[in-house]
Tab-separated table of C-alpha atoms in Angstrom:
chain	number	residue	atom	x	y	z
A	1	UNK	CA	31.316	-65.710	-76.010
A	2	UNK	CA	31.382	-63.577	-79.183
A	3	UNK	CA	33.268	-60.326	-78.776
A	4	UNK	CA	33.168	-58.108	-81.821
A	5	UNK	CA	33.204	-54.790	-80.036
A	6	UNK	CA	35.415	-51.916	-80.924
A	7	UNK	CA	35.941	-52.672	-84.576
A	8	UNK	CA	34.599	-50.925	-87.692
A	9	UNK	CA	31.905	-53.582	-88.559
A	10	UNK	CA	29.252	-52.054	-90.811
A	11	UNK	CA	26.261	-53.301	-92.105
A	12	UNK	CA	23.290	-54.908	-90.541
A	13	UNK	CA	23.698	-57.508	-88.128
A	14	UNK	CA	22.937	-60.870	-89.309
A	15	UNK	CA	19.789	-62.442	-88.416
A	16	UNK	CA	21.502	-65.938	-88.096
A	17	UNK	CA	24.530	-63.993	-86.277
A	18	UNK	CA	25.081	-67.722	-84.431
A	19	UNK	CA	23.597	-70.773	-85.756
A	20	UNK	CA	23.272	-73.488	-83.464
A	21	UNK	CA	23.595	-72.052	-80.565
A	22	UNK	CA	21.011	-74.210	-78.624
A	23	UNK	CA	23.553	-76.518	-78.377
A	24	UNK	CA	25.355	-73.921	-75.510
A	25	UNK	CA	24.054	-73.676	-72.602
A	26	UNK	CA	24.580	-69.807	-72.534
A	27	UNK	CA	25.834	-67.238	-75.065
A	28	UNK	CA	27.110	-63.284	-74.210
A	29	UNK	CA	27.573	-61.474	-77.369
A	30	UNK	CA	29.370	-57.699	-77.415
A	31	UNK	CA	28.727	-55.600	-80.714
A	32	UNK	CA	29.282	-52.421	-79.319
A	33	UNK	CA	31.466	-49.503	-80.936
A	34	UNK	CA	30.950	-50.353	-84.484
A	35	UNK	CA	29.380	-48.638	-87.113
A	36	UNK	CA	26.402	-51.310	-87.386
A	37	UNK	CA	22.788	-50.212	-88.865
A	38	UNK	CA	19.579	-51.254	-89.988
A	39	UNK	CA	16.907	-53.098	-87.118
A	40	UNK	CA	17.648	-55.789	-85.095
A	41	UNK	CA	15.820	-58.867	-86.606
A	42	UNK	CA	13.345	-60.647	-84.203
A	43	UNK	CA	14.676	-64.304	-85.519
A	44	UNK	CA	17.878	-63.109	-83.907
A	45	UNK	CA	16.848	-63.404	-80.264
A	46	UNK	CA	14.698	-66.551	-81.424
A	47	UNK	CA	17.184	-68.306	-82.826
A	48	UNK	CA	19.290	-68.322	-79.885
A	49	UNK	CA	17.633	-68.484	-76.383
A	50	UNK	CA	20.478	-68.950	-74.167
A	51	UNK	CA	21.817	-65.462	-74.819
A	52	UNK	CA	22.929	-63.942	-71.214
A	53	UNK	CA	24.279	-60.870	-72.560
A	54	UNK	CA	23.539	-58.872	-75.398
A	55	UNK	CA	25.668	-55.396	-75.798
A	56	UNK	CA	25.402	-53.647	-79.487
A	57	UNK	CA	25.991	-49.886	-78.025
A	58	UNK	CA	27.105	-47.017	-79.532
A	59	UNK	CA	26.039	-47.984	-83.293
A	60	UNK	CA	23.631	-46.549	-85.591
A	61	UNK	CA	21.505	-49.261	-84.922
A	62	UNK	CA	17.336	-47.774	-85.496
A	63	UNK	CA	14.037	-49.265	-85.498
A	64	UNK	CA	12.274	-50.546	-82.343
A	65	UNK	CA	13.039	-52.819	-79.878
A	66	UNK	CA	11.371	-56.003	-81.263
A	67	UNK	CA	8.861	-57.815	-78.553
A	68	UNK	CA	10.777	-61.125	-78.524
A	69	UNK	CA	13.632	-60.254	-76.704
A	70	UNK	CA	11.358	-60.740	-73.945
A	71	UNK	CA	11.776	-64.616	-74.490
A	72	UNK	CA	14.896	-64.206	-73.431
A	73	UNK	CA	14.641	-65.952	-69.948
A	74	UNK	CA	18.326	-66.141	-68.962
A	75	UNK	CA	19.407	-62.261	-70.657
A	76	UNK	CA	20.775	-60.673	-67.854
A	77	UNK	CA	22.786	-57.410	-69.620
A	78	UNK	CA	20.618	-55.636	-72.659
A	79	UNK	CA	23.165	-52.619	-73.811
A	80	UNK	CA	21.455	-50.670	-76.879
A	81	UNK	CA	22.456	-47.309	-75.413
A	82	UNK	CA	23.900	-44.931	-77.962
A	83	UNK	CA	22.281	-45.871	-81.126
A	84	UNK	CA	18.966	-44.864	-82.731
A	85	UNK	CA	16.042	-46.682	-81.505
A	86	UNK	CA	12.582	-45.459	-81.220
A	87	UNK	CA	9.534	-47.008	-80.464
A	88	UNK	CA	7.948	-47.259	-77.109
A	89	UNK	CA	9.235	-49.804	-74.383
A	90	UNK	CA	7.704	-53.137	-75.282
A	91	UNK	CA	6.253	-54.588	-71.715
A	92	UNK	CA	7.820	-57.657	-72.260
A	93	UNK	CA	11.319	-56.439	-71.359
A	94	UNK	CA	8.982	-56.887	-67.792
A	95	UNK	CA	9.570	-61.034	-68.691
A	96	UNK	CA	13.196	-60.800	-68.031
A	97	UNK	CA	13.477	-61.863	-64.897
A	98	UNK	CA	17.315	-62.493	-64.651
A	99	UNK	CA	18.025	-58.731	-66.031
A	100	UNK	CA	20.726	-56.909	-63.867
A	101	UNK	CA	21.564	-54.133	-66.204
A	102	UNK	CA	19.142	-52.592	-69.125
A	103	UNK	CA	21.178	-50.227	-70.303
A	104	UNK	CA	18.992	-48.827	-73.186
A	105	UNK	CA	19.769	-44.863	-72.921
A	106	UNK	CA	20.532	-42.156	-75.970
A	107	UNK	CA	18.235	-43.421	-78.358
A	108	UNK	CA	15.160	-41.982	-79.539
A	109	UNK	CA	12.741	-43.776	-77.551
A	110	UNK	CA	9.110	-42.658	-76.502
A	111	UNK	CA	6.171	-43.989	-74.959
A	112	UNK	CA	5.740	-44.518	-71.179
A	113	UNK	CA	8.211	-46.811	-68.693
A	114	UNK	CA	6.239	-50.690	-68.437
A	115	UNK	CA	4.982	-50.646	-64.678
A	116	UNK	CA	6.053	-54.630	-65.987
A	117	UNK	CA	9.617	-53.174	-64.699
A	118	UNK	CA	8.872	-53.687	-61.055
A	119	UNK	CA	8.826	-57.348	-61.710
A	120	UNK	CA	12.226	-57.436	-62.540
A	121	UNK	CA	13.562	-58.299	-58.817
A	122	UNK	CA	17.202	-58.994	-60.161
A	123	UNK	CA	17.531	-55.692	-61.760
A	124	UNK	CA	20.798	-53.484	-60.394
A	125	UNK	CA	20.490	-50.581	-63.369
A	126	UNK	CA	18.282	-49.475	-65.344
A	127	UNK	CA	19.043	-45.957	-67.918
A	128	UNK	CA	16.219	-45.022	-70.233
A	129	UNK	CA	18.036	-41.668	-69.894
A	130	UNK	CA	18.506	-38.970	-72.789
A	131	UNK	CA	15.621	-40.554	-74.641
A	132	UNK	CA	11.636	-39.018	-75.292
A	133	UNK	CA	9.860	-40.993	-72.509
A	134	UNK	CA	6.177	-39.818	-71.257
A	135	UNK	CA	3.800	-40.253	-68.740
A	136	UNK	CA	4.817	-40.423	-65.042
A	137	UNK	CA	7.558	-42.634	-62.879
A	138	UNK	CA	5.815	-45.813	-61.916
A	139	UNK	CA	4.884	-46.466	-58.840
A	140	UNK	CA	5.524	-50.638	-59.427
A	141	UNK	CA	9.725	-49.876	-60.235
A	142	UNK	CA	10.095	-49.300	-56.628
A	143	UNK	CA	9.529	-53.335	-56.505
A	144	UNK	CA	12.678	-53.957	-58.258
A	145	UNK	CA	14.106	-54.068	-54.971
A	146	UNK	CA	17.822	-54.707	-56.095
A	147	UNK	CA	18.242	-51.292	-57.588
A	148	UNK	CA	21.151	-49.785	-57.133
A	149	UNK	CA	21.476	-46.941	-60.414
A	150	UNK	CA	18.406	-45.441	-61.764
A	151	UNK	CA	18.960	-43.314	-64.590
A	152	UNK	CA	15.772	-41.762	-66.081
A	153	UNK	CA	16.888	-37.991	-66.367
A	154	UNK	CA	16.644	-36.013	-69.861
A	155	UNK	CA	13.441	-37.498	-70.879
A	156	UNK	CA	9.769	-35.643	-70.615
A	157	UNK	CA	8.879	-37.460	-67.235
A	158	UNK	CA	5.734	-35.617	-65.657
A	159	UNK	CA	4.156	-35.988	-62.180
A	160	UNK	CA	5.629	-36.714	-58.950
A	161	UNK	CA	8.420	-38.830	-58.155
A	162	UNK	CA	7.181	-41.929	-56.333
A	163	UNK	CA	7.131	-41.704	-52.503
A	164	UNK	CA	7.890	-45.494	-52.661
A	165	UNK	CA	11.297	-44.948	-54.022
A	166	UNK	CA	12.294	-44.534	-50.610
A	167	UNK	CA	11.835	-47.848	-49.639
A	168	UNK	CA	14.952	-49.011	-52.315
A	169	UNK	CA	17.352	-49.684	-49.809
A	170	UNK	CA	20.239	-50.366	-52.806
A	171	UNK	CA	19.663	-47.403	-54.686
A	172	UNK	CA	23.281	-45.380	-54.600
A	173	UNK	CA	22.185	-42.765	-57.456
A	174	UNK	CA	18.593	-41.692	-58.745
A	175	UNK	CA	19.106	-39.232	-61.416
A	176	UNK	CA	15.653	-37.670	-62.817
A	177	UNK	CA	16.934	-34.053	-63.744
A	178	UNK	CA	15.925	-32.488	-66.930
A	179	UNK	CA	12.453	-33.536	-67.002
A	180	UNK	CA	9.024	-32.068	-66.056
A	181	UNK	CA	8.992	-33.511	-62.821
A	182	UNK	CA	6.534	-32.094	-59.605
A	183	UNK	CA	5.490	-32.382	-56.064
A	184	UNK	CA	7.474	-32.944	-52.856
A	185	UNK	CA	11.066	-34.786	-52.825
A	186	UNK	CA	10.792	-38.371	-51.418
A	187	UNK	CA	13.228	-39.273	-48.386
A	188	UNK	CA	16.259	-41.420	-50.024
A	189	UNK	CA	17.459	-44.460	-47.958
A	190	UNK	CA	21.666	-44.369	-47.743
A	191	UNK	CA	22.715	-48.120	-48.095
Protein backbone atom coordinates (compact mmCIF):
# COMPACT_ATOMS: atom_id res chain seq x y z
CA UNK A 1 0.00 0.00 0.00
CA UNK A 2 1.16 3.53 -0.90
CA UNK A 3 -0.73 6.25 0.93
CA UNK A 4 0.24 9.74 -0.10
CA UNK A 5 -3.13 11.36 0.34
CA UNK A 6 -3.73 14.59 2.13
CA UNK A 7 -0.36 16.19 1.62
CA UNK A 8 0.70 19.10 -0.60
CA UNK A 9 2.42 16.97 -3.35
CA UNK A 10 2.67 18.96 -6.57
CA UNK A 11 3.80 18.13 -9.77
CA UNK A 12 2.95 15.38 -12.13
CA UNK A 13 2.76 12.00 -10.98
CA UNK A 14 5.54 9.86 -11.94
CA UNK A 15 5.16 7.48 -14.66
CA UNK A 16 7.38 4.85 -12.82
CA UNK A 17 5.44 5.94 -9.46
CA UNK A 18 6.39 2.02 -8.30
CA UNK A 19 8.95 0.07 -10.01
CA UNK A 20 8.77 -3.47 -9.59
CA UNK A 21 5.74 -3.93 -8.50
CA UNK A 22 5.02 -7.26 -10.36
CA UNK A 23 6.75 -8.74 -7.79
CA UNK A 24 3.35 -7.98 -5.33
CA UNK A 25 0.70 -9.70 -5.76
CA UNK A 26 -1.59 -6.56 -5.35
CA UNK A 27 -0.94 -2.82 -4.94
CA UNK A 28 -3.73 0.08 -3.60
CA UNK A 29 -2.30 3.42 -4.10
CA UNK A 30 -4.18 6.80 -2.50
CA UNK A 31 -3.05 10.24 -4.12
CA UNK A 32 -5.93 12.07 -3.28
CA UNK A 33 -6.00 15.75 -1.74
CA UNK A 34 -2.87 17.01 -3.21
CA UNK A 35 -2.21 19.58 -5.51
CA UNK A 36 -1.00 17.03 -8.36
CA UNK A 37 -1.28 18.05 -12.28
CA UNK A 38 -0.46 17.24 -15.64
CA UNK A 39 -2.10 13.61 -17.33
CA UNK A 40 -1.87 10.45 -15.97
CA UNK A 41 0.78 8.52 -18.06
CA UNK A 42 -0.50 5.24 -19.70
CA UNK A 43 3.00 3.35 -18.68
CA UNK A 44 1.70 3.99 -15.19
CA UNK A 45 -1.13 1.47 -15.14
CA UNK A 46 1.22 -0.79 -17.44
CA UNK A 47 3.87 -0.90 -15.40
CA UNK A 48 2.06 -2.19 -12.55
CA UNK A 49 -0.87 -4.65 -13.14
CA UNK A 50 -1.70 -5.74 -9.77
CA UNK A 51 -3.04 -2.33 -8.78
CA UNK A 52 -6.50 -2.98 -6.74
CA UNK A 53 -7.04 0.50 -5.92
CA UNK A 54 -6.23 3.57 -7.49
CA UNK A 55 -7.58 6.98 -5.66
CA UNK A 56 -5.86 10.44 -7.01
CA UNK A 57 -9.14 12.71 -6.15
CA UNK A 58 -9.49 16.07 -5.59
CA UNK A 59 -6.24 17.25 -7.65
CA UNK A 60 -5.84 19.25 -10.65
CA UNK A 61 -5.15 16.29 -12.42
CA UNK A 62 -6.48 16.99 -16.62
CA UNK A 63 -6.26 15.17 -19.74
CA UNK A 64 -8.27 12.00 -20.50
CA UNK A 65 -8.63 8.92 -19.00
CA UNK A 66 -5.99 6.86 -20.90
CA UNK A 67 -7.49 3.37 -22.48
CA UNK A 68 -5.11 1.10 -20.54
CA UNK A 69 -6.44 1.30 -17.31
CA UNK A 70 -8.74 -1.11 -18.70
CA UNK A 71 -5.89 -3.80 -18.34
CA UNK A 72 -6.30 -3.48 -15.06
CA UNK A 73 -7.97 -6.91 -14.27
CA UNK A 74 -7.85 -6.92 -10.45
CA UNK A 75 -8.67 -2.65 -10.01
CA UNK A 76 -11.50 -2.73 -7.95
CA UNK A 77 -11.71 1.27 -6.62
CA UNK A 78 -10.90 4.01 -9.61
CA UNK A 79 -11.31 7.56 -7.58
CA UNK A 80 -10.49 10.54 -10.15
CA UNK A 81 -13.44 12.57 -8.88
CA UNK A 82 -12.63 16.20 -8.29
CA UNK A 83 -9.96 16.96 -10.70
CA UNK A 84 -10.03 18.04 -14.37
CA UNK A 85 -10.47 15.32 -16.77
CA UNK A 86 -12.15 15.46 -20.04
CA UNK A 87 -12.43 13.20 -22.70
CA UNK A 88 -15.18 10.76 -23.27
CA UNK A 89 -15.47 7.42 -21.19
CA UNK A 90 -13.08 4.99 -22.81
CA UNK A 91 -15.24 1.51 -23.15
CA UNK A 92 -12.64 -0.32 -21.71
CA UNK A 93 -13.34 0.81 -18.13
CA UNK A 94 -16.29 -2.04 -19.35
CA UNK A 95 -12.97 -4.71 -18.92
CA UNK A 96 -12.87 -4.20 -15.26
CA UNK A 97 -14.57 -6.79 -14.07
CA UNK A 98 -13.58 -6.69 -10.31
CA UNK A 99 -14.65 -2.77 -10.13
CA UNK A 100 -16.86 -2.03 -6.98
CA UNK A 101 -16.57 1.68 -6.92
CA UNK A 102 -15.76 4.11 -10.12
CA UNK A 103 -15.87 7.06 -8.57
CA UNK A 104 -14.95 9.41 -11.52
CA UNK A 105 -17.40 12.56 -10.82
CA UNK A 106 -16.54 16.61 -11.03
CA UNK A 107 -14.41 16.53 -13.87
CA UNK A 108 -15.02 17.76 -17.20
CA UNK A 109 -15.96 14.72 -18.90
CA UNK A 110 -18.19 14.30 -22.12
CA UNK A 111 -19.18 11.78 -24.46
CA UNK A 112 -21.86 9.11 -23.79
CA UNK A 113 -21.87 6.34 -20.65
CA UNK A 114 -20.12 2.72 -22.35
CA UNK A 115 -23.30 0.35 -22.49
CA UNK A 116 -19.66 -1.86 -21.72
CA UNK A 117 -20.79 -0.75 -17.98
CA UNK A 118 -23.43 -3.39 -17.65
CA UNK A 119 -20.72 -5.93 -17.77
CA UNK A 120 -19.32 -4.87 -14.74
CA UNK A 121 -21.38 -7.43 -12.38
CA UNK A 122 -19.17 -6.51 -9.25
CA UNK A 123 -19.88 -2.90 -9.49
CA UNK A 124 -21.58 -1.29 -6.03
CA UNK A 125 -21.12 2.66 -7.26
CA UNK A 126 -20.73 4.25 -9.97
CA UNK A 127 -20.73 8.67 -10.07
CA UNK A 128 -20.10 10.20 -13.46
CA UNK A 129 -22.02 13.02 -11.72
CA UNK A 130 -21.33 16.92 -12.17
CA UNK A 131 -19.55 16.17 -15.41
CA UNK A 132 -20.80 16.99 -19.47
CA UNK A 133 -22.12 13.47 -20.32
CA UNK A 134 -24.55 12.97 -23.53
CA UNK A 135 -26.72 10.72 -25.09
CA UNK A 136 -29.24 8.66 -23.06
CA UNK A 137 -29.00 6.19 -19.76
CA UNK A 138 -28.17 2.77 -21.06
CA UNK A 139 -30.33 0.30 -21.06
CA UNK A 140 -27.22 -2.55 -20.49
CA UNK A 141 -26.19 -0.67 -16.71
CA UNK A 142 -29.23 -2.21 -15.36
CA UNK A 143 -27.00 -5.60 -15.74
CA UNK A 144 -24.63 -4.47 -13.20
CA UNK A 145 -26.79 -6.17 -10.90
CA UNK A 146 -24.76 -5.31 -7.64
CA UNK A 147 -25.60 -1.66 -7.76
CA UNK A 148 -26.26 -0.16 -4.88
CA UNK A 149 -25.39 4.05 -5.59
CA UNK A 150 -25.90 5.42 -8.96
CA UNK A 151 -24.90 8.85 -9.29
CA UNK A 152 -25.36 10.32 -12.81
CA UNK A 153 -27.19 13.70 -11.94
CA UNK A 154 -25.76 17.23 -13.22
CA UNK A 155 -24.74 16.01 -16.53
CA UNK A 156 -26.83 16.62 -20.03
CA UNK A 157 -28.51 13.06 -19.88
CA UNK A 158 -31.49 13.01 -22.50
CA UNK A 159 -34.27 10.41 -23.02
CA UNK A 160 -36.00 8.27 -20.67
CA UNK A 161 -34.75 6.67 -17.71
CA UNK A 162 -34.53 2.92 -18.29
CA UNK A 163 -37.62 0.89 -17.26
CA UNK A 164 -35.04 -1.89 -16.46
CA UNK A 165 -33.62 -0.01 -13.60
CA UNK A 166 -36.29 -1.45 -11.69
CA UNK A 167 -35.12 -4.73 -11.75
CA UNK A 168 -31.71 -3.51 -9.49
CA UNK A 169 -32.73 -5.02 -6.46
CA UNK A 170 -29.42 -3.28 -4.52
CA UNK A 171 -29.89 0.04 -5.69
CA UNK A 172 -30.43 2.31 -2.26
CA UNK A 173 -30.05 5.81 -4.20
CA UNK A 174 -30.45 6.71 -8.04
CA UNK A 175 -29.78 10.30 -8.37
CA UNK A 176 -30.37 11.67 -12.13
CA UNK A 177 -31.58 15.33 -11.27
CA UNK A 178 -30.29 18.21 -13.18
CA UNK A 179 -30.32 16.74 -16.50
CA UNK A 180 -32.65 16.70 -19.57
CA UNK A 181 -34.27 13.69 -18.64
CA UNK A 182 -38.11 12.49 -20.13
CA UNK A 183 -40.87 10.03 -20.12
CA UNK A 184 -42.58 8.12 -17.29
CA UNK A 185 -40.74 7.34 -13.78
CA UNK A 186 -39.71 3.63 -13.54
CA UNK A 187 -40.99 1.64 -10.32
CA UNK A 188 -37.80 1.46 -7.81
CA UNK A 189 -37.30 -1.91 -5.99
CA UNK A 190 -36.64 -1.14 -1.90
CA UNK A 191 -33.88 -3.72 -0.88
Amino acid sequence: MLSLNNNKFNGTIPRRLVSNCNDLKTLSVNLSANQLSGEISQALFLDCLQLTDFEAAYNQIDGSIVPSIGELALLQRLDLSGNKLSGALPNELGNLKNMKWMLLGGNNLTGEIPYQFGGLASLVVLNVSHNALIGTIPTTLTNATSLEILLLNHNNLSGEIPLSVSALSKLVQLDVSFNNLSGHIPHLQHP
